[in-house]
Short mmCIF file of C-alpha atoms and ligand atoms in Angstrom, two decimals:
data_model
loop_
_atom_site.label_atom_id
_atom_site.label_comp_id
_atom_site.label_asym_id
_atom_site.label_seq_id
_atom_site.Cartn_x
_atom_site.Cartn_y
_atom_site.Cartn_z
CA MET A 1 -0.47 0.16 -0.08
CA LEU A 2 2.73 2.67 1.15
CA GLN A 3 4.61 1.43 -2.10
CA LYS A 4 1.49 2.00 -4.22
CA ILE A 5 1.21 5.92 -2.37
CA LEU A 6 5.18 5.84 -3.28
CA ASP A 7 5.06 5.08 -6.84
CA TYR A 8 2.04 7.43 -7.43
CA LEU A 9 3.65 10.36 -5.74
CA ASN A 10 7.26 9.48 -7.93
CA PRO A 11 7.26 12.41 -11.01
CA LEU A 12 9.61 9.95 -11.91
CA ASN A 13 7.36 7.20 -13.02
CA ARG A 14 5.18 9.17 -15.09
CA LEU A 15 7.85 9.90 -17.20
CA GLY A 16 6.85 9.49 -20.71
CA THR A 17 3.08 8.87 -20.37
CA MET A 18 2.31 12.41 -21.10
CA GLN A 19 -0.72 12.26 -18.38
CA TYR A 20 -1.28 15.34 -16.50
CA SER A 21 -3.39 15.44 -13.88
CA ALA A 22 -5.42 18.51 -12.81
CA VAL A 23 -7.14 17.19 -10.39
CA PHE A 24 -4.29 16.42 -7.80
CA PRO A 25 -2.10 19.50 -7.96
CA LEU A 26 -5.72 21.19 -6.81
CA PHE A 27 -6.23 19.28 -4.21
CA THR A 28 -2.77 18.85 -2.47
CA THR A 29 -2.37 22.81 -2.86
CA LEU A 30 -6.13 23.34 -1.23
CA MET A 31 -5.15 20.81 1.54
CA SER A 32 -2.45 22.26 1.64
CA VAL A 33 -3.23 26.04 2.78
CA VAL A 34 -5.61 24.61 4.79
CA VAL A 35 -3.35 23.54 7.13
CA VAL A 36 -1.62 26.26 6.38
CA GLU A 37 -4.17 28.54 7.91
CA PHE A 38 -4.18 25.77 10.33
CA ILE A 39 -0.69 26.53 11.41
CA ALA A 40 -1.06 30.08 11.72
CA HIS A 41 -4.15 30.41 13.44
CA VAL A 42 -5.00 26.95 15.75
CA VAL A 43 -0.33 25.89 16.44
CA LEU A 44 1.09 29.60 15.97
CA LYS A 45 -1.76 31.92 16.91
CA ASN A 46 -0.70 34.41 14.51
CA PRO A 47 -1.47 35.03 11.88
CA ASN A 48 1.15 36.60 10.47
CA ALA A 49 3.99 33.89 11.57
CA VAL A 50 3.51 31.75 8.19
CA GLY A 51 4.99 34.34 5.69
CA PHE A 52 8.37 32.35 4.48
CA LEU A 53 5.86 29.00 5.04
CA ALA A 54 3.68 30.04 2.89
CA ILE A 55 6.43 31.61 0.49
CA PHE A 56 8.66 27.79 0.31
CA LEU A 57 5.94 25.38 0.58
CA PHE A 58 4.18 26.82 -2.77
CA MET A 59 7.10 27.20 -4.17
CA ALA A 60 7.94 23.64 -3.48
CA LEU A 61 4.96 22.78 -4.77
CA ILE A 62 4.81 24.46 -8.22
CA MET A 63 8.45 22.51 -9.05
CA TYR A 64 7.17 19.08 -7.73
CA PHE A 65 3.83 20.10 -9.95
CA ALA A 66 5.05 21.52 -13.45
CA PHE A 67 6.96 18.50 -13.18
CA ARG A 68 5.23 16.23 -12.51
CA ASP A 69 1.92 17.19 -13.92
CA GLY A 70 3.66 19.77 -16.69
CA ILE A 71 2.24 23.74 -17.32
CA LYS A 72 -1.25 22.65 -16.05
CA GLY A 73 -0.58 21.14 -12.96
CA GLY A 74 1.95 24.17 -12.17
CA ILE A 75 -0.20 26.71 -13.23
CA ILE A 76 -3.08 24.90 -11.07
CA VAL A 77 -0.55 25.03 -8.33
CA THR A 78 0.37 28.97 -9.20
CA LEU A 79 -2.93 29.90 -9.12
CA VAL A 80 -3.99 27.99 -6.62
CA THR A 81 -0.59 29.83 -4.47
CA VAL A 82 -1.54 33.46 -6.19
CA GLY A 83 -5.21 32.92 -4.45
CA TYR A 84 -4.11 32.57 -1.29
CA TYR A 85 -1.19 35.33 -1.00
CA LEU A 86 -4.09 37.58 -1.89
CA TYR A 87 -6.68 35.88 0.91
CA ILE A 88 -4.20 36.39 3.51
CA ILE A 89 -3.32 40.15 2.49
CA ALA A 90 -7.34 40.69 2.29
CA SER A 91 -7.77 38.55 5.63
CA ARG A 92 -5.18 40.28 7.76
CA GLY A 93 -6.48 44.04 7.04
CA TYR A 94 -2.85 45.20 5.49
CA THR A 95 -3.08 49.05 4.91
CA GLY A 96 -0.55 51.92 3.56
CA ALA A 97 2.69 50.48 3.17
CA GLN A 98 2.76 47.13 3.99
CA LEU A 99 -0.49 46.59 1.45
CA SER A 100 1.29 47.69 -1.55
CA SER A 101 4.85 45.78 -0.04
CA SER A 102 2.74 43.04 -0.42
CA MET A 103 0.61 43.49 -3.69
CA GLN A 104 3.89 43.42 -5.18
CA ALA A 105 5.99 40.72 -3.68
CA THR A 106 2.93 39.25 -4.78
CA PHE A 107 3.31 39.87 -8.49
CA LEU A 108 6.40 39.56 -8.21
CA LEU A 109 6.03 35.81 -6.93
CA ALA A 110 3.81 34.99 -9.26
CA ALA A 111 5.57 35.92 -12.32
CA LEU A 112 8.33 33.64 -10.70
CA TYR A 113 6.36 31.43 -10.09
CA VAL A 114 5.09 31.39 -13.92
CA ILE A 115 8.16 31.29 -15.69
CA ILE A 116 9.75 28.59 -13.26
CA THR A 117 5.98 26.54 -14.34
CA THR A 118 6.83 27.02 -18.14
CA ILE A 119 10.20 26.32 -17.00
CA ILE A 120 10.10 22.97 -15.27
CA GLY A 121 6.63 22.90 -16.98
CA GLY A 122 7.78 23.13 -20.77
CA LEU A 123 10.86 20.48 -20.37
CA LYS A 124 9.27 17.83 -19.11
CA GLN A 125 6.93 18.17 -21.77
CA LYS A 126 9.60 17.97 -23.75
CA ILE A 127 11.10 14.75 -22.03
CA ASP A 128 8.04 12.90 -22.18
CA LEU A 129 7.41 13.88 -25.95
CA LEU A 130 10.96 12.56 -26.81
CA ILE A 131 10.50 9.24 -24.86
CA GLY A 132 7.47 9.12 -26.15
CA LYS A 133 8.56 9.27 -29.80
CA GLU A 134 11.32 7.11 -29.36
CA ALA A 135 8.96 4.50 -27.62
CA ASP A 136 6.89 4.51 -30.72
CA GLY A 137 10.29 4.16 -32.97
CA GLN A 138 11.27 1.04 -30.24
CA ARG A 139 7.64 -0.74 -30.95
CA ARG A 140 7.94 0.13 -35.01
CA LEU A 141 10.97 -1.49 -35.06
CA ARG A 142 9.92 -4.14 -32.78
CA ALA A 143 6.88 -4.86 -34.81
CA ILE A 144 9.02 -4.91 -37.94
CA ILE A 145 11.43 -7.44 -36.67
CA GLU A 146 9.55 -9.69 -35.30
CA GLN A 147 7.56 -10.14 -39.05
CA LEU A 148 10.74 -11.15 -40.67
CA PRO A 149 11.09 -13.94 -42.10
CA VAL A 150 14.83 -14.66 -40.40
CA GLY A 151 15.56 -14.61 -36.79
CA VAL A 152 17.20 -11.85 -35.35
CA ILE A 153 18.87 -11.09 -31.53
CA VAL A 154 20.19 -8.38 -30.99
CA SER A 155 22.94 -8.30 -28.55
CA ASN A 156 25.18 -5.59 -26.75
CA ARG A 157 29.24 -5.13 -27.58
CA GLN A 158 29.16 -8.32 -24.30
CA GLY A 159 26.60 -10.34 -26.03
CA VAL A 160 23.76 -9.09 -23.67
CA ILE A 161 21.66 -10.46 -26.06
CA SER A 162 18.37 -6.96 -25.93
CA GLN A 163 15.89 -8.46 -28.21
CA VAL A 164 15.19 -11.56 -29.97
CA ASN A 165 12.39 -11.82 -32.78
CA THR A 166 9.49 -14.98 -32.46
CA LYS A 167 11.31 -16.31 -35.76
CA ALA A 168 14.77 -17.10 -34.40
CA HIS A 169 13.12 -18.57 -31.04
CA GLN A 170 11.18 -20.96 -33.66
CA ILE A 171 14.86 -21.74 -35.61
CA LEU A 172 17.26 -21.95 -32.77
CA GLY A 173 14.34 -24.69 -30.94
CA LYS A 174 13.70 -23.58 -27.65
CA GLU A 175 13.11 -20.07 -25.47
CA ILE A 176 16.16 -17.65 -25.53
CA PRO A 177 15.67 -15.36 -22.63
CA LEU A 178 16.41 -11.88 -22.75
CA GLY A 179 19.54 -11.10 -20.76
CA PHE A 180 21.68 -13.78 -21.38
CA VAL A 181 24.50 -13.06 -22.52
CA LEU A 182 26.16 -14.64 -25.28
CA GLY A 183 29.69 -16.67 -24.89
CA SER A 184 29.36 -17.15 -21.41
CA LYS A 185 27.35 -20.62 -21.35
CA PRO A 186 25.93 -22.68 -23.73
CA LEU A 187 23.00 -21.01 -25.38
CA ILE A 188 22.96 -23.89 -28.55
CA ALA A 189 24.80 -27.02 -29.07
CA ALA A 190 26.79 -26.00 -32.32
CA THR A 191 28.67 -26.87 -34.86
CA PRO A 192 30.04 -24.63 -37.17
CA VAL A 193 30.29 -25.96 -40.62
CA THR A 194 31.96 -23.77 -43.32
CA THR A 195 35.06 -22.57 -41.10
CA LYS A 196 35.77 -25.87 -38.69
CA SER A 197 38.90 -23.19 -36.79
CA GLU A 198 36.26 -21.56 -35.35
CA GLN A 199 34.60 -24.94 -33.33
CA ASN A 200 32.73 -22.17 -30.43
CA PRO A 201 30.33 -24.55 -29.52
CA ILE A 202 29.14 -21.88 -27.23
CA PHE A 203 28.00 -19.34 -29.55
CA PRO A 204 29.79 -19.90 -32.75
CA PHE A 205 31.47 -16.98 -34.26
CA PHE A 206 30.70 -14.72 -31.20
CA ALA A 207 34.72 -14.87 -30.66
CA MET A 208 35.09 -13.64 -34.44
CA PHE A 209 32.63 -10.67 -33.80
CA LYS A 210 34.38 -9.30 -30.20
CA ARG A 211 37.80 -9.42 -31.86
CA GLY A 212 35.99 -6.93 -34.65
CA VAL A 213 35.68 -9.82 -37.49
CA PRO A 214 32.84 -10.04 -40.01
CA VAL A 215 31.23 -13.01 -39.58
CA VAL A 216 29.20 -13.59 -43.17
CA ASN A 217 27.13 -16.55 -44.14
CA LYS A 218 28.75 -18.71 -41.80
CA GLU A 219 26.72 -21.95 -41.38
CA PHE A 220 26.80 -24.31 -38.59
CA VAL A 221 24.39 -27.47 -37.46
CA ILE A 222 22.67 -27.23 -34.38
CA LYS A 223 21.39 -29.58 -32.52
CA LYS A 224 17.71 -28.96 -30.47
CA GLU A 225 16.54 -29.91 -27.34
CA ASN A 226 13.57 -31.98 -29.10
CA GLY A 227 16.19 -34.23 -30.94
CA SER A 228 16.29 -32.92 -34.64
CA GLU A 229 19.29 -31.44 -36.32
CA ALA A 230 18.89 -28.07 -37.89
CA HIS A 231 21.51 -26.49 -40.48
CA ILE A 232 21.30 -22.74 -39.68
CA HIS A 233 22.78 -19.72 -41.29
CA LEU A 234 23.91 -16.54 -39.86
CA SER A 235 25.26 -13.61 -40.19
CA PHE A 236 25.40 -10.39 -38.46
CA ASN A 237 25.04 -7.12 -38.88
CA LYS A 238 26.85 -4.54 -36.20
CA ILE A 239 25.50 -1.24 -34.52
CA GLU A 240 27.69 1.44 -34.54
CA ASN A 241 27.47 5.15 -32.50
CA GLU A 242 28.09 8.42 -34.37
CA LYS A 243 32.12 7.89 -33.37
CA ASN A 244 31.70 4.85 -35.43
CA LYS A 245 32.45 2.75 -32.35
CA THR A 246 30.53 -0.78 -32.60
CA ILE A 247 27.99 -1.28 -29.46
CA ALA A 248 25.38 -3.44 -30.35
CA ALA A 249 25.12 -6.42 -32.85
CA ALA A 250 21.85 -7.58 -34.57
CA TRP A 251 22.57 -11.77 -35.09
CA ILE A 252 20.05 -13.06 -38.54
CA ILE A 253 19.71 -16.27 -38.39
CA GLN A 254 18.03 -18.71 -41.18
CA ASP A 255 17.46 -21.81 -40.62
CA ILE A 256 18.75 -23.65 -44.35
CA THR A 257 18.17 -27.19 -43.20
CA ASP A 258 15.68 -27.87 -46.52
CA GLN A 259 17.36 -25.69 -49.14
CA ILE A 260 20.54 -28.38 -47.66
CA GLU A 261 18.50 -31.33 -48.30
CA LEU A 262 17.01 -29.57 -51.55
CA GLU A 263 20.83 -29.46 -52.85
CA GLN A 264 22.01 -33.03 -51.60
CA ARG A 265 19.11 -34.00 -53.51
CA LYS A 266 19.91 -32.54 -56.42
CA ASP A 267 23.46 -33.23 -56.40
CA ASP A 268 22.80 -37.10 -56.03
CA PHE A 269 20.71 -36.53 -58.71
CA ILE A 270 23.41 -35.46 -60.62
CA ASN A 271 25.67 -37.19 -59.16
CA MET A 272 23.15 -40.03 -60.30
CA ALA A 273 22.59 -39.65 -63.92
CA SER A 274 26.03 -38.30 -64.48
CA HIS A 275 27.86 -41.50 -63.87
CA GLU A 276 24.91 -43.70 -65.67
CA LEU A 277 25.48 -40.87 -68.92
CA LYS A 278 29.26 -42.34 -68.48
CA THR A 279 29.05 -45.51 -69.37
CA PRO A 280 26.93 -45.30 -72.66
CA LEU A 281 28.77 -42.61 -73.81
CA THR A 282 32.52 -44.39 -73.75
CA SER A 283 30.20 -47.36 -75.26
CA LEU A 284 29.04 -44.55 -78.14
CA LYS A 285 32.64 -43.10 -78.46
CA LEU A 286 34.17 -46.68 -79.16
CA TYR A 287 31.71 -47.43 -81.68
CA ASN A 288 32.16 -43.80 -83.24
CA ASN A 289 36.24 -44.92 -83.34
CA PHE A 290 35.35 -47.75 -85.37
CA LEU A 291 33.12 -46.60 -87.87
CA LEU A 292 36.39 -44.20 -88.86
CA ARG A 293 38.42 -46.58 -89.11
CA THR A 294 35.89 -48.36 -91.21
CA LEU A 295 35.07 -45.24 -93.17
CA VAL A 296 38.44 -44.01 -94.38
CA THR A 297 38.34 -46.87 -97.12
CA SER A 298 34.73 -45.13 -97.79
CA GLU A 299 34.77 -43.47 -100.48
CA HIS A 300 31.73 -42.01 -98.97
CA GLU A 301 32.28 -38.28 -98.12
CA PRO A 302 29.30 -37.32 -96.59
CA SER A 303 28.59 -40.38 -94.72
CA ARG A 304 32.76 -39.81 -93.35
CA LYS A 305 31.43 -35.83 -92.04
CA ILE A 306 29.11 -36.88 -89.52
CA VAL A 307 30.86 -39.63 -88.30
CA ASP A 308 33.28 -37.24 -87.04
CA ARG A 309 30.47 -34.59 -86.08
CA ILE A 310 28.74 -37.11 -83.80
CA GLY A 311 32.70 -38.11 -82.98
CA SER A 312 33.73 -34.65 -81.42
CA GLN A 313 29.77 -33.88 -79.73
CA VAL A 314 30.38 -37.08 -78.03
CA ASP A 315 33.80 -35.86 -76.72
CA LYS A 316 31.64 -32.96 -75.80
CA LEU A 317 29.46 -34.33 -74.09
CA GLN A 318 32.43 -36.86 -72.06
CA LYS A 319 33.92 -33.71 -70.90
CA ILE A 320 30.36 -31.92 -69.11
CA VAL A 321 30.03 -35.23 -68.00
CA GLU A 322 33.42 -36.05 -66.57
CA GLU A 323 33.25 -32.39 -65.08
CA LEU A 324 29.99 -32.94 -63.00
CA LEU A 325 31.84 -36.08 -61.45
CA ASP A 326 34.54 -34.13 -61.08
CA VAL A 327 32.51 -30.93 -59.10
CA SER A 328 30.36 -33.64 -57.32
CA LYS A 329 34.12 -35.45 -56.13
CA VAL A 330 35.54 -31.72 -55.31
CA LYS A 331 31.84 -31.10 -53.28
CA THR A 332 32.41 -33.92 -51.17
CA GLY A 333 36.18 -33.86 -50.49
CA LYS A 334 36.51 -36.79 -52.56
CA LEU A 335 38.52 -35.87 -55.34
CA VAL A 336 41.83 -38.13 -55.14
CA LEU A 337 45.31 -36.72 -56.37
CA ASN A 338 48.05 -38.94 -57.57
CA ARG A 339 52.01 -37.34 -58.02
CA GLU A 340 54.04 -38.17 -60.80
CA PRO A 341 57.23 -36.28 -61.80
CA PHE A 342 56.48 -34.89 -64.98
CA ASN A 343 58.13 -32.21 -66.97
CA LEU A 344 55.16 -29.22 -67.23
CA LYS A 345 56.57 -27.70 -70.07
CA ASP A 346 56.19 -30.23 -72.08
CA MET A 347 52.48 -30.93 -70.48
CA MET A 348 51.44 -27.17 -71.22
CA LEU A 349 52.73 -28.15 -75.04
CA GLU A 350 50.84 -31.08 -75.39
CA VAL A 351 47.56 -28.54 -74.18
CA MET A 352 48.46 -26.10 -77.10
CA GLU A 353 48.66 -28.40 -79.41
CA MET A 354 45.71 -30.27 -78.81
CA TYR A 355 43.77 -26.69 -79.38
CA GLN A 356 46.03 -27.08 -82.76
CA SER A 357 43.65 -26.64 -85.91
CA PRO A 358 45.47 -28.45 -88.41
CA THR A 359 44.42 -25.60 -91.15
CA LYS A 360 44.72 -22.89 -89.42
CA PRO A 361 47.72 -20.92 -87.96
CA SER A 362 48.17 -21.15 -83.78
CA ARG A 363 46.44 -18.29 -81.74
CA LEU A 364 48.64 -19.61 -78.66
CA GLN A 365 51.68 -18.36 -77.69
CA LEU A 366 54.18 -19.76 -74.78
CA LEU A 367 56.37 -17.73 -73.35
CA SER A 368 58.87 -19.76 -71.31
CA TYR A 369 61.36 -18.86 -68.87
CA ILE A 370 62.19 -22.41 -67.52
CA ASN A 371 61.40 -26.19 -67.86
CA PRO A 372 60.38 -27.41 -64.44
CA GLU A 373 60.24 -30.96 -63.27
CA VAL A 374 57.36 -31.31 -60.96
CA VAL A 375 55.48 -33.89 -59.03
CA ALA A 376 52.26 -33.33 -58.86
CA ASP A 377 48.66 -34.97 -60.80
CA ARG A 378 49.46 -34.19 -64.59
CA PHE A 379 46.36 -35.21 -64.88
CA ARG A 380 44.91 -32.68 -63.38
CA ILE A 381 46.92 -29.89 -63.55
CA TYR A 382 46.81 -30.53 -67.63
CA GLN A 383 43.30 -30.40 -66.57
CA VAL A 384 43.78 -26.48 -65.51
CA VAL A 385 46.00 -25.33 -68.08
CA SER A 386 43.38 -27.17 -70.41
CA ASN A 387 40.26 -25.01 -68.75
CA LEU A 388 42.76 -21.97 -69.04
CA ILE A 389 43.12 -21.99 -72.23
CA SER A 390 39.69 -23.23 -73.89
CA ASN A 391 37.98 -20.37 -72.00
CA ALA A 392 40.68 -17.75 -72.74
CA LEU A 393 40.15 -18.53 -77.06
CA LYS A 394 36.09 -19.04 -75.67
CA TYR A 395 36.10 -15.12 -74.58
CA SER A 396 37.91 -13.34 -76.83
CA PRO A 397 37.85 -13.07 -80.40
CA LYS A 398 39.56 -15.21 -82.44
CA ASP A 399 42.10 -13.08 -84.30
CA GLN A 400 43.87 -12.45 -81.10
CA PRO A 401 46.54 -14.06 -79.56
CA VAL A 402 46.19 -16.01 -76.58
CA LEU A 403 49.39 -15.73 -74.08
CA ILE A 404 50.66 -18.38 -72.11
CA THR A 405 53.47 -17.88 -69.50
CA LEU A 406 56.04 -20.37 -67.62
CA ASN A 407 57.86 -18.32 -64.77
CA GLN A 408 59.06 -17.66 -60.88
CA ASP A 409 59.73 -15.97 -58.22
CA LYS A 410 61.28 -17.15 -54.99
CA ASP A 411 59.65 -20.33 -54.17
CA ARG A 412 56.76 -20.36 -56.13
CA LEU A 413 56.04 -21.16 -59.81
CA SER A 414 53.42 -19.78 -62.07
CA VAL A 415 51.25 -20.12 -64.96
CA SER A 416 49.43 -17.02 -66.78
CA VAL A 417 46.83 -18.01 -69.49
CA GLN A 418 46.62 -13.40 -71.01
CA ASP A 419 43.75 -13.36 -73.69
CA PHE A 420 42.40 -9.82 -75.08
CA GLY A 421 38.38 -10.32 -75.46
CA ILE A 422 35.79 -9.29 -72.97
CA GLY A 423 36.97 -9.53 -69.91
CA ILE A 424 35.41 -9.53 -65.93
CA GLU A 425 34.51 -7.14 -63.74
CA ALA A 426 36.23 -6.71 -61.09
CA ASP A 427 33.26 -7.92 -58.45
CA GLN A 428 33.05 -10.93 -59.92
CA TYR A 429 37.04 -12.08 -60.06
CA GLU A 430 36.62 -14.68 -56.58
CA LEU A 431 33.02 -15.18 -58.03
CA ILE A 432 33.71 -17.12 -60.96
CA PHE A 433 35.66 -19.58 -59.59
CA GLY A 434 32.54 -20.41 -57.22
CA ARG A 435 29.81 -24.07 -58.07
CA LEU A 436 27.46 -23.32 -60.78
CA TYR A 437 28.66 -19.47 -61.58
CA GLN A 438 28.72 -17.77 -65.39
CA VAL A 439 28.91 -13.81 -65.54
CA ALA A 440 26.02 -12.83 -66.05
CA SER A 441 26.87 -10.59 -69.05
CA HIS A 442 28.22 -13.09 -70.42
CA LYS A 443 25.16 -14.80 -70.43
CA ARG A 444 23.26 -12.69 -71.58
CA GLN A 445 25.59 -12.40 -74.69
CA GLY A 446 25.15 -15.91 -75.40
CA ILE A 447 28.05 -18.19 -74.49
CA GLN A 448 27.50 -21.29 -73.25
CA GLY A 449 28.99 -23.12 -70.40
CA PHE A 450 28.17 -24.84 -66.80
CA GLY A 451 29.99 -22.27 -64.87
CA MET A 452 32.09 -25.68 -63.65
CA GLY A 453 35.54 -25.59 -65.21
CA LEU A 454 37.10 -23.01 -62.89
CA TYR A 455 35.76 -23.87 -59.69
CA ILE A 456 37.46 -27.20 -60.27
CA CYS A 457 40.99 -25.38 -61.46
CA LYS A 458 40.91 -23.89 -57.76
CA GLU A 459 40.43 -26.96 -55.94
CA ILE A 460 42.78 -28.79 -57.81
CA ILE A 461 45.08 -26.11 -57.63
CA GLU A 462 44.46 -25.86 -53.72
CA ARG A 463 44.87 -29.15 -52.84
CA HIS A 464 48.38 -28.23 -54.63
CA GLN A 465 48.63 -26.13 -52.23
CA GLY A 466 49.23 -23.42 -55.11
CA ASN A 467 46.65 -20.36 -55.67
CA ILE A 468 45.25 -19.08 -58.67
CA TRP A 469 43.22 -15.76 -59.15
CA VAL A 470 42.54 -13.33 -62.68
CA LYS A 471 42.94 -9.59 -62.85
CA SER A 472 41.68 -7.80 -66.07
CA GLU A 473 39.61 -5.31 -67.34
CA LYS A 474 36.32 -5.35 -69.02
CA GLY A 475 36.38 -4.98 -72.45
CA LYS A 476 40.71 -5.69 -72.89
CA GLY A 477 40.60 -9.27 -71.61
CA SER A 478 41.77 -11.20 -69.30
CA THR A 479 45.09 -12.67 -67.02
CA PHE A 480 44.11 -15.94 -65.47
CA THR A 481 47.34 -17.30 -63.07
CA PHE A 482 47.95 -20.06 -61.17
CA THR A 483 50.91 -21.21 -58.38
CA LEU A 484 52.74 -24.23 -57.81
CA PRO A 485 54.99 -23.98 -54.61
CA LYS A 486 58.59 -24.81 -55.47
CA ALA A 487 58.13 -28.31 -53.23
CA THR A 488 56.47 -29.66 -55.93
CA ALA A 489 59.67 -29.34 -58.64
P1 ADP B 501 32.34 -22.06 -67.95
O1 ADP B 501 33.04 -21.35 -69.05
O2 ADP B 501 32.29 -23.26 -68.84
O3 ADP B 501 31.03 -20.95 -68.33
P2 ADP B 501 34.49 -21.92 -65.86
O4 ADP B 501 33.92 -21.94 -64.46
O5 ADP B 501 35.21 -22.05 -67.08
O6 ADP B 501 32.74 -22.32 -66.98
O7 ADP B 501 34.00 -19.98 -65.87
C1 ADP B 501 33.28 -19.57 -65.43
C2 ADP B 501 32.87 -18.18 -66.52
O8 ADP B 501 33.86 -17.25 -65.99
C3 ADP B 501 32.28 -18.19 -67.15
O9 ADP B 501 31.51 -18.10 -66.88
C4 ADP B 501 33.05 -17.00 -67.81
O10 ADP B 501 31.24 -15.81 -67.59
C5 ADP B 501 33.85 -16.45 -66.58
N1 ADP B 501 35.33 -16.67 -67.51
C6 ADP B 501 36.21 -17.69 -67.44
N2 ADP B 501 37.45 -17.62 -67.89
C7 ADP B 501 37.42 -16.45 -68.61
C8 ADP B 501 37.93 -15.28 -70.02
N3 ADP B 501 39.11 -16.04 -70.37
N4 ADP B 501 37.26 -14.55 -69.55
C9 ADP B 501 36.27 -13.80 -69.21
N5 ADP B 501 35.27 -13.59 -68.47
C10 ADP B 501 36.18 -15.74 -68.24
#
């Protein structure tokens, strides 16, 4: 009960509520008048002995109610107070100089009270308005966050959670309490998928956020309380103050289990289909070779040409099927390397010969400054060089050369394939090494491809502890370079 009364009297409890009462200030001030009059007449028995009490008490009341009930509250107390002062002057029978000085003092005090009321009450109303606006903004933000199709957790720098939407609870399969400190004790049992080194079962990638390392597109698997597993995708957006200091983070989480399953089914299907296609294609090629040999002596030129064309179409199909199988091997980590010693320059000449037309002059030029023996997977490195040369020929005009350079620096061998063709925008440099990625503008130009080659090349080179990258200028050409550590030499 007492607590309720104190709460009601505490002006801070009304901050932001914009409730400005008139009855309570009026009642309290009138009661105060009665009490002061009682003290004057009954306790002190001297009606003139309460001057200072009346000034200080009512000044305090004005300040209190102006802060509690805004300008309205302050003005009500001011009116009652000034009325009371006038009553005192009239009832105490002042005359002459005492009357005029009392009247002057009353007017001065009235002006002072109005100023105090306007300043304190005005400030209070302004604060209420700002708090109200802030609260409206918060409510709007909360409603937006709540409706997002992704899970959102807002934490401060120390990881204390201040906001969680329903979707986040659903995705993580548990109630996440506000005030929980990420990284303190296990929130979810999780295993990161994308970065094996960041194994933090407490809250994956929180350590990265604390170190200021961006957390984008990370994946991890969680075990929910009901025993099921979910594949989670996580990113965070830093929230910074005006001095660019990180003050909080919005963790965005998505359940990608269905997506992963679908992708897995698609991969399984492609893998199975390519395996099934491989055998009949090999037979087709054998029959085609047999037919070609038989037709060598045939007089019928068109038949020979047709069989020859069938052969090259089968070659193309076989290449696609091989690439599809390689892509699935890369994805499942089953690409096996068979290292053997060989001469890199000879191998490159062999690739170049394969692209040499018997009738037309070659567009390929080799600039070789070294002649290294290497120990690597010959078949796979052949595949990389072949892919880069094939792309260079495909993505540049027929009358432009393709320069192939074999060189070395302190500890690496490098092979570059340079063309003077359509080029690639800088923002695509990384993406083209992704799975099934094709530059959109190239696709629009009707250039055919599946975007598998560079993905496989990257894996092959990285498995050899090398690097592969591209430098290019749109419309002027591209240079693809890969390196192999000299240790392979
Ligand atoms: P594909 O050529 O079969 O589509 P790749 O993985 O070899 O697949 O290449 C991926 C994409 O990179 C290509 O689709 C093309 O847009 C771009 N690209 C590759 N090589 C070049 C090049 N030399 N010049 C311009 N763009 C290239």
